Short mmCIF file of N, CA and C in Angstrom, two decimals:
data_model
loop_
_atom_site.label_atom_id
_atom_site.label_comp_id
_atom_site.label_asym_id
_atom_site.label_seq_id
_atom_site.Cartn_x
_atom_site.Cartn_y
_atom_site.Cartn_z
N MET A 1 65.82 -17.68 17.88
CA MET A 1 67.23 -17.97 18.11
C MET A 1 67.82 -16.89 19.00
N ALA A 2 68.56 -17.29 19.99
CA ALA A 2 69.19 -16.36 20.92
C ALA A 2 70.38 -15.69 20.25
N LYS A 3 70.80 -14.57 20.82
CA LYS A 3 71.96 -13.84 20.30
C LYS A 3 73.10 -13.93 21.32
N VAL A 4 74.28 -14.34 20.86
CA VAL A 4 75.45 -14.48 21.72
C VAL A 4 76.40 -13.32 21.46
N ILE A 5 76.81 -12.66 22.54
CA ILE A 5 77.79 -11.57 22.47
C ILE A 5 78.97 -11.95 23.36
N ILE A 6 80.16 -11.72 22.87
CA ILE A 6 81.38 -11.99 23.64
C ILE A 6 82.08 -10.65 23.84
N THR A 7 82.37 -10.30 25.08
CA THR A 7 83.03 -9.02 25.33
C THR A 7 84.37 -8.99 24.62
N LYS A 8 84.76 -7.82 24.19
CA LYS A 8 86.02 -7.65 23.46
C LYS A 8 87.21 -8.12 24.30
N LYS A 9 87.21 -7.77 25.58
CA LYS A 9 88.31 -8.15 26.48
C LYS A 9 88.42 -9.68 26.59
N LEU A 10 87.28 -10.35 26.72
CA LEU A 10 87.29 -11.81 26.81
C LEU A 10 87.75 -12.43 25.49
N GLU A 11 87.29 -11.88 24.38
CA GLU A 11 87.71 -12.39 23.08
C GLU A 11 89.23 -12.30 22.91
N GLU A 12 89.80 -11.18 23.31
CA GLU A 12 91.25 -11.00 23.23
C GLU A 12 91.98 -11.98 24.14
N GLU A 13 91.44 -12.18 25.35
CA GLU A 13 92.05 -13.10 26.31
C GLU A 13 92.03 -14.54 25.78
N ILE A 14 90.93 -14.94 25.16
CA ILE A 14 90.82 -16.29 24.59
C ILE A 14 91.79 -16.46 23.44
N ASN A 15 91.85 -15.49 22.55
CA ASN A 15 92.78 -15.57 21.41
C ASN A 15 94.22 -15.64 21.87
N LYS A 16 94.57 -14.89 22.89
CA LYS A 16 95.95 -14.87 23.40
C LYS A 16 96.30 -16.21 24.07
N LYS A 17 95.38 -16.74 24.85
CA LYS A 17 95.65 -17.96 25.62
C LYS A 17 95.59 -19.22 24.76
N PHE A 18 94.61 -19.30 23.88
CA PHE A 18 94.35 -20.55 23.16
C PHE A 18 94.82 -20.55 21.71
N LYS A 19 95.16 -19.41 21.17
CA LYS A 19 95.65 -19.26 19.79
C LYS A 19 94.72 -19.96 18.79
N GLY A 20 95.19 -20.95 18.05
CA GLY A 20 94.40 -21.62 17.02
C GLY A 20 93.22 -22.39 17.56
N GLU A 21 93.33 -22.84 18.78
CA GLU A 21 92.25 -23.60 19.42
C GLU A 21 91.05 -22.71 19.78
N SER A 22 91.25 -21.40 19.72
CA SER A 22 90.19 -20.46 20.09
C SER A 22 88.96 -20.61 19.19
N ILE A 23 89.14 -21.05 17.97
CA ILE A 23 88.01 -21.23 17.05
C ILE A 23 87.03 -22.24 17.63
N ARG A 24 87.54 -23.32 18.21
CA ARG A 24 86.66 -24.33 18.84
C ARG A 24 85.88 -23.72 20.00
N ILE A 25 86.55 -22.87 20.78
CA ILE A 25 85.90 -22.25 21.94
C ILE A 25 84.80 -21.31 21.48
N PHE A 26 85.08 -20.49 20.47
CA PHE A 26 84.04 -19.58 19.96
C PHE A 26 82.88 -20.35 19.36
N ASP A 27 83.15 -21.48 18.70
CA ASP A 27 82.06 -22.33 18.19
C ASP A 27 81.21 -22.86 19.34
N LEU A 28 81.86 -23.27 20.43
CA LEU A 28 81.14 -23.74 21.61
C LEU A 28 80.25 -22.63 22.17
N MET A 29 80.79 -21.43 22.25
CA MET A 29 80.01 -20.30 22.77
C MET A 29 78.82 -19.98 21.86
N HIS A 30 79.06 -19.96 20.57
CA HIS A 30 77.98 -19.63 19.63
C HIS A 30 76.95 -20.76 19.48
N SER A 31 77.28 -21.95 19.96
CA SER A 31 76.30 -23.04 19.94
C SER A 31 75.11 -22.72 20.85
N LEU A 32 75.27 -21.78 21.76
CA LEU A 32 74.17 -21.37 22.63
C LEU A 32 73.06 -20.66 21.86
N GLU A 33 73.37 -20.16 20.67
CA GLU A 33 72.33 -19.55 19.86
C GLU A 33 71.26 -20.57 19.52
N GLU A 34 71.67 -21.80 19.27
CA GLU A 34 70.73 -22.88 18.95
C GLU A 34 70.25 -23.63 20.20
N TYR A 35 71.11 -23.70 21.21
CA TYR A 35 70.80 -24.45 22.44
C TYR A 35 70.99 -23.57 23.66
N PRO A 36 70.11 -22.59 23.88
CA PRO A 36 70.31 -21.61 24.95
C PRO A 36 70.18 -22.16 26.37
N HIS A 37 69.65 -23.36 26.53
CA HIS A 37 69.53 -23.94 27.87
C HIS A 37 70.83 -24.61 28.32
N LYS A 38 71.79 -24.67 27.42
CA LYS A 38 73.08 -25.29 27.70
C LYS A 38 73.80 -24.52 28.80
N GLY A 39 74.63 -25.21 29.55
CA GLY A 39 75.44 -24.56 30.59
C GLY A 39 74.91 -24.85 31.97
N LYS A 40 75.78 -24.66 32.94
CA LYS A 40 75.44 -24.91 34.34
C LYS A 40 75.26 -23.58 35.05
N ALA A 41 74.12 -23.42 35.72
CA ALA A 41 73.88 -22.19 36.49
C ALA A 41 74.79 -22.19 37.71
N VAL A 42 75.50 -21.08 37.92
CA VAL A 42 76.42 -20.97 39.05
C VAL A 42 76.06 -19.82 39.98
N GLY A 43 75.04 -19.05 39.63
CA GLY A 43 74.61 -17.94 40.48
C GLY A 43 73.49 -17.16 39.84
N GLN A 44 72.91 -16.27 40.65
CA GLN A 44 71.83 -15.43 40.15
C GLN A 44 71.81 -14.15 40.96
N VAL A 45 71.60 -13.03 40.26
CA VAL A 45 71.44 -11.73 40.90
C VAL A 45 70.20 -11.11 40.27
N GLY A 46 69.18 -10.94 41.08
CA GLY A 46 67.91 -10.44 40.55
C GLY A 46 67.38 -11.44 39.54
N GLY A 47 67.04 -10.98 38.36
CA GLY A 47 66.56 -11.86 37.30
C GLY A 47 67.65 -12.32 36.35
N ILE A 48 68.90 -11.94 36.64
CA ILE A 48 70.02 -12.30 35.77
C ILE A 48 70.67 -13.58 36.27
N VAL A 49 70.82 -14.55 35.39
CA VAL A 49 71.45 -15.82 35.73
C VAL A 49 72.88 -15.83 35.22
N ILE A 50 73.78 -16.31 36.06
CA ILE A 50 75.18 -16.50 35.68
C ILE A 50 75.35 -17.99 35.41
N LYS A 51 75.80 -18.32 34.21
CA LYS A 51 75.99 -19.72 33.84
C LYS A 51 77.40 -19.92 33.33
N GLU A 52 77.83 -21.17 33.29
CA GLU A 52 79.15 -21.48 32.77
C GLU A 52 79.07 -22.63 31.79
N ILE A 53 79.97 -22.60 30.83
CA ILE A 53 80.21 -23.76 29.99
C ILE A 53 81.69 -24.08 30.14
N ARG A 54 82.01 -25.34 30.00
CA ARG A 54 83.40 -25.77 30.21
C ARG A 54 84.05 -26.19 28.91
N TYR A 55 85.34 -25.91 28.87
CA TYR A 55 86.19 -26.40 27.79
C TYR A 55 87.48 -26.84 28.45
N ASN A 56 87.72 -28.13 28.46
CA ASN A 56 88.86 -28.72 29.19
C ASN A 56 88.84 -28.25 30.63
N ALA A 57 89.91 -27.63 31.12
CA ALA A 57 89.97 -27.20 32.52
C ALA A 57 89.48 -25.76 32.71
N PHE A 58 88.97 -25.14 31.66
CA PHE A 58 88.55 -23.73 31.74
C PHE A 58 87.04 -23.61 31.74
N ARG A 59 86.59 -22.54 32.39
CA ARG A 59 85.17 -22.23 32.43
C ARG A 59 84.95 -20.87 31.79
N PHE A 60 83.87 -20.76 31.02
CA PHE A 60 83.52 -19.51 30.37
C PHE A 60 82.16 -19.10 30.90
N TYR A 61 82.08 -17.90 31.46
CA TYR A 61 80.88 -17.44 32.16
C TYR A 61 80.08 -16.49 31.29
N PHE A 62 78.78 -16.69 31.32
CA PHE A 62 77.88 -15.80 30.59
C PHE A 62 76.70 -15.44 31.45
N ILE A 63 76.09 -14.30 31.13
CA ILE A 63 74.91 -13.84 31.85
C ILE A 63 73.75 -13.77 30.87
N THR A 64 72.56 -14.01 31.40
CA THR A 64 71.37 -13.98 30.56
C THR A 64 70.14 -13.76 31.43
N ASP A 65 69.02 -13.55 30.81
CA ASP A 65 67.75 -13.33 31.49
C ASP A 65 67.20 -14.66 32.01
N GLY A 66 67.23 -14.83 33.30
CA GLY A 66 66.81 -16.08 33.92
C GLY A 66 65.35 -16.41 33.70
N PHE A 67 64.50 -15.40 33.65
CA PHE A 67 63.08 -15.66 33.48
C PHE A 67 62.78 -16.22 32.09
N LYS A 68 63.42 -15.68 31.07
CA LYS A 68 63.19 -16.18 29.71
C LYS A 68 63.71 -17.60 29.56
N ILE A 69 64.92 -17.85 30.08
CA ILE A 69 65.51 -19.19 29.97
C ILE A 69 64.61 -20.23 30.63
N LYS A 70 64.06 -19.87 31.78
CA LYS A 70 63.25 -20.82 32.56
C LYS A 70 61.87 -21.06 31.95
N LEU A 71 61.26 -20.03 31.40
CA LEU A 71 59.85 -20.13 31.02
C LEU A 71 59.57 -20.35 29.54
N LEU A 72 60.47 -19.95 28.68
CA LEU A 72 60.17 -20.02 27.25
C LEU A 72 60.75 -21.26 26.60
N GLU A 73 60.11 -21.67 25.54
CA GLU A 73 60.60 -22.79 24.75
C GLU A 73 61.71 -22.32 23.82
N LYS A 74 62.46 -23.25 23.28
CA LYS A 74 63.61 -22.94 22.42
C LYS A 74 63.24 -22.00 21.27
N ASP A 75 62.13 -22.27 20.60
CA ASP A 75 61.77 -21.46 19.44
C ASP A 75 61.20 -20.09 19.82
N GLU A 76 60.93 -19.85 21.11
CA GLU A 76 60.42 -18.57 21.57
C GLU A 76 61.52 -17.63 22.06
N LEU A 77 62.75 -18.08 22.05
CA LEU A 77 63.85 -17.32 22.64
C LEU A 77 64.54 -16.39 21.64
N GLU A 78 63.78 -15.80 20.74
CA GLU A 78 64.35 -14.93 19.71
C GLU A 78 65.02 -13.70 20.29
N ASN A 79 64.48 -13.13 21.34
CA ASN A 79 65.01 -11.89 21.90
C ASN A 79 65.95 -12.12 23.08
N LEU A 80 66.37 -13.33 23.29
CA LEU A 80 67.25 -13.64 24.41
C LEU A 80 68.67 -13.22 24.07
N LEU A 81 69.28 -12.49 24.98
CA LEU A 81 70.66 -12.06 24.82
C LEU A 81 71.53 -12.83 25.80
N ILE A 82 72.57 -13.46 25.28
CA ILE A 82 73.53 -14.19 26.08
C ILE A 82 74.86 -13.48 25.93
N LYS A 83 75.41 -13.01 27.04
CA LYS A 83 76.66 -12.26 26.97
C LYS A 83 77.75 -12.96 27.78
N PHE A 84 78.80 -13.36 27.07
CA PHE A 84 79.96 -13.96 27.74
C PHE A 84 80.81 -12.85 28.31
N VAL A 85 81.18 -13.00 29.59
CA VAL A 85 81.87 -11.91 30.26
C VAL A 85 83.23 -12.27 30.83
N ARG A 86 83.44 -13.51 31.24
CA ARG A 86 84.71 -13.86 31.89
C ARG A 86 85.07 -15.31 31.62
N MET A 87 86.33 -15.65 31.95
CA MET A 87 86.77 -17.04 31.92
C MET A 87 87.64 -17.28 33.12
N SER A 88 87.79 -18.54 33.53
CA SER A 88 88.65 -18.88 34.64
C SER A 88 89.12 -20.32 34.51
N ASP A 89 90.13 -20.64 35.29
CA ASP A 89 90.48 -22.04 35.44
C ASP A 89 89.79 -22.54 36.70
N LYS A 90 89.96 -23.79 37.04
CA LYS A 90 89.25 -24.37 38.18
C LYS A 90 89.62 -23.67 39.50
N LYS A 91 90.90 -23.27 39.63
CA LYS A 91 91.36 -22.67 40.89
C LYS A 91 90.68 -21.34 41.20
N SER A 92 90.47 -20.53 40.20
CA SER A 92 89.92 -19.19 40.44
C SER A 92 88.42 -19.10 40.15
N GLN A 93 87.77 -20.24 40.05
CA GLN A 93 86.36 -20.29 39.67
C GLN A 93 85.48 -19.47 40.62
N GLN A 94 85.55 -19.71 41.91
CA GLN A 94 84.67 -19.02 42.86
C GLN A 94 84.95 -17.53 42.92
N LYS A 95 86.21 -17.15 42.81
CA LYS A 95 86.58 -15.73 42.82
C LYS A 95 85.93 -14.99 41.65
N VAL A 96 85.99 -15.59 40.46
CA VAL A 96 85.41 -14.98 39.27
C VAL A 96 83.89 -14.88 39.39
N ILE A 97 83.25 -15.92 39.88
CA ILE A 97 81.79 -15.91 40.06
C ILE A 97 81.40 -14.79 41.03
N ASP A 98 82.14 -14.66 42.13
CA ASP A 98 81.85 -13.61 43.10
C ASP A 98 82.04 -12.22 42.51
N GLU A 99 83.06 -12.04 41.66
CA GLU A 99 83.28 -10.74 41.00
C GLU A 99 82.12 -10.40 40.07
N ILE A 100 81.64 -11.38 39.31
CA ILE A 100 80.51 -11.14 38.41
C ILE A 100 79.28 -10.75 39.22
N LYS A 101 79.01 -11.46 40.32
CA LYS A 101 77.87 -11.14 41.17
C LYS A 101 77.98 -9.73 41.73
N HIS A 102 79.16 -9.35 42.16
CA HIS A 102 79.37 -8.01 42.71
C HIS A 102 79.05 -6.93 41.67
N ILE A 103 79.54 -7.11 40.47
CA ILE A 103 79.27 -6.14 39.40
C ILE A 103 77.78 -6.07 39.10
N LEU A 104 77.12 -7.23 39.02
CA LEU A 104 75.68 -7.23 38.73
C LEU A 104 74.88 -6.57 39.84
N ARG A 105 75.29 -6.77 41.09
CA ARG A 105 74.59 -6.12 42.21
C ARG A 105 74.72 -4.60 42.12
N ASN A 106 75.90 -4.13 41.72
CA ASN A 106 76.09 -2.68 41.58
C ASN A 106 75.21 -2.13 40.47
N PHE A 107 75.07 -2.85 39.36
CA PHE A 107 74.18 -2.41 38.28
C PHE A 107 72.74 -2.41 38.76
N GLU A 108 72.37 -3.44 39.51
CA GLU A 108 71.01 -3.56 40.00
C GLU A 108 70.63 -2.40 40.91
N GLU A 109 71.59 -1.92 41.70
CA GLU A 109 71.33 -0.81 42.61
C GLU A 109 71.36 0.53 41.90
N GLY A 110 71.74 0.54 40.63
CA GLY A 110 71.76 1.78 39.87
C GLY A 110 73.05 2.55 39.98
N ASN A 111 74.10 1.93 40.51
CA ASN A 111 75.39 2.59 40.64
C ASN A 111 76.25 2.27 39.43
N PHE A 112 76.07 3.02 38.38
CA PHE A 112 76.84 2.79 37.17
C PHE A 112 78.17 3.40 37.40
#
């Protein structure tokens, strides 16, 4: 079973924006523990895949190990880490994806 982590900043943003409805969103995010292949790939930097899941008009972005997702079966994904990092509406979708890619490229180059 994969492990889902939601950044504190994103969790606060979801709670503030969606209030009581946030429970449904967190359930959707945690459903990836059982179904880690879920979501649409929107980019890749090195071996890290950026994927999104949708809830109404909003997108929630997570990063994970692309090689494990692609090659392993569901029951073999015990050590897979899925980290939710950002959310956007449809208008700012590409901007958010580009920001995530930029941050990942900086990590890849060793510029912490």
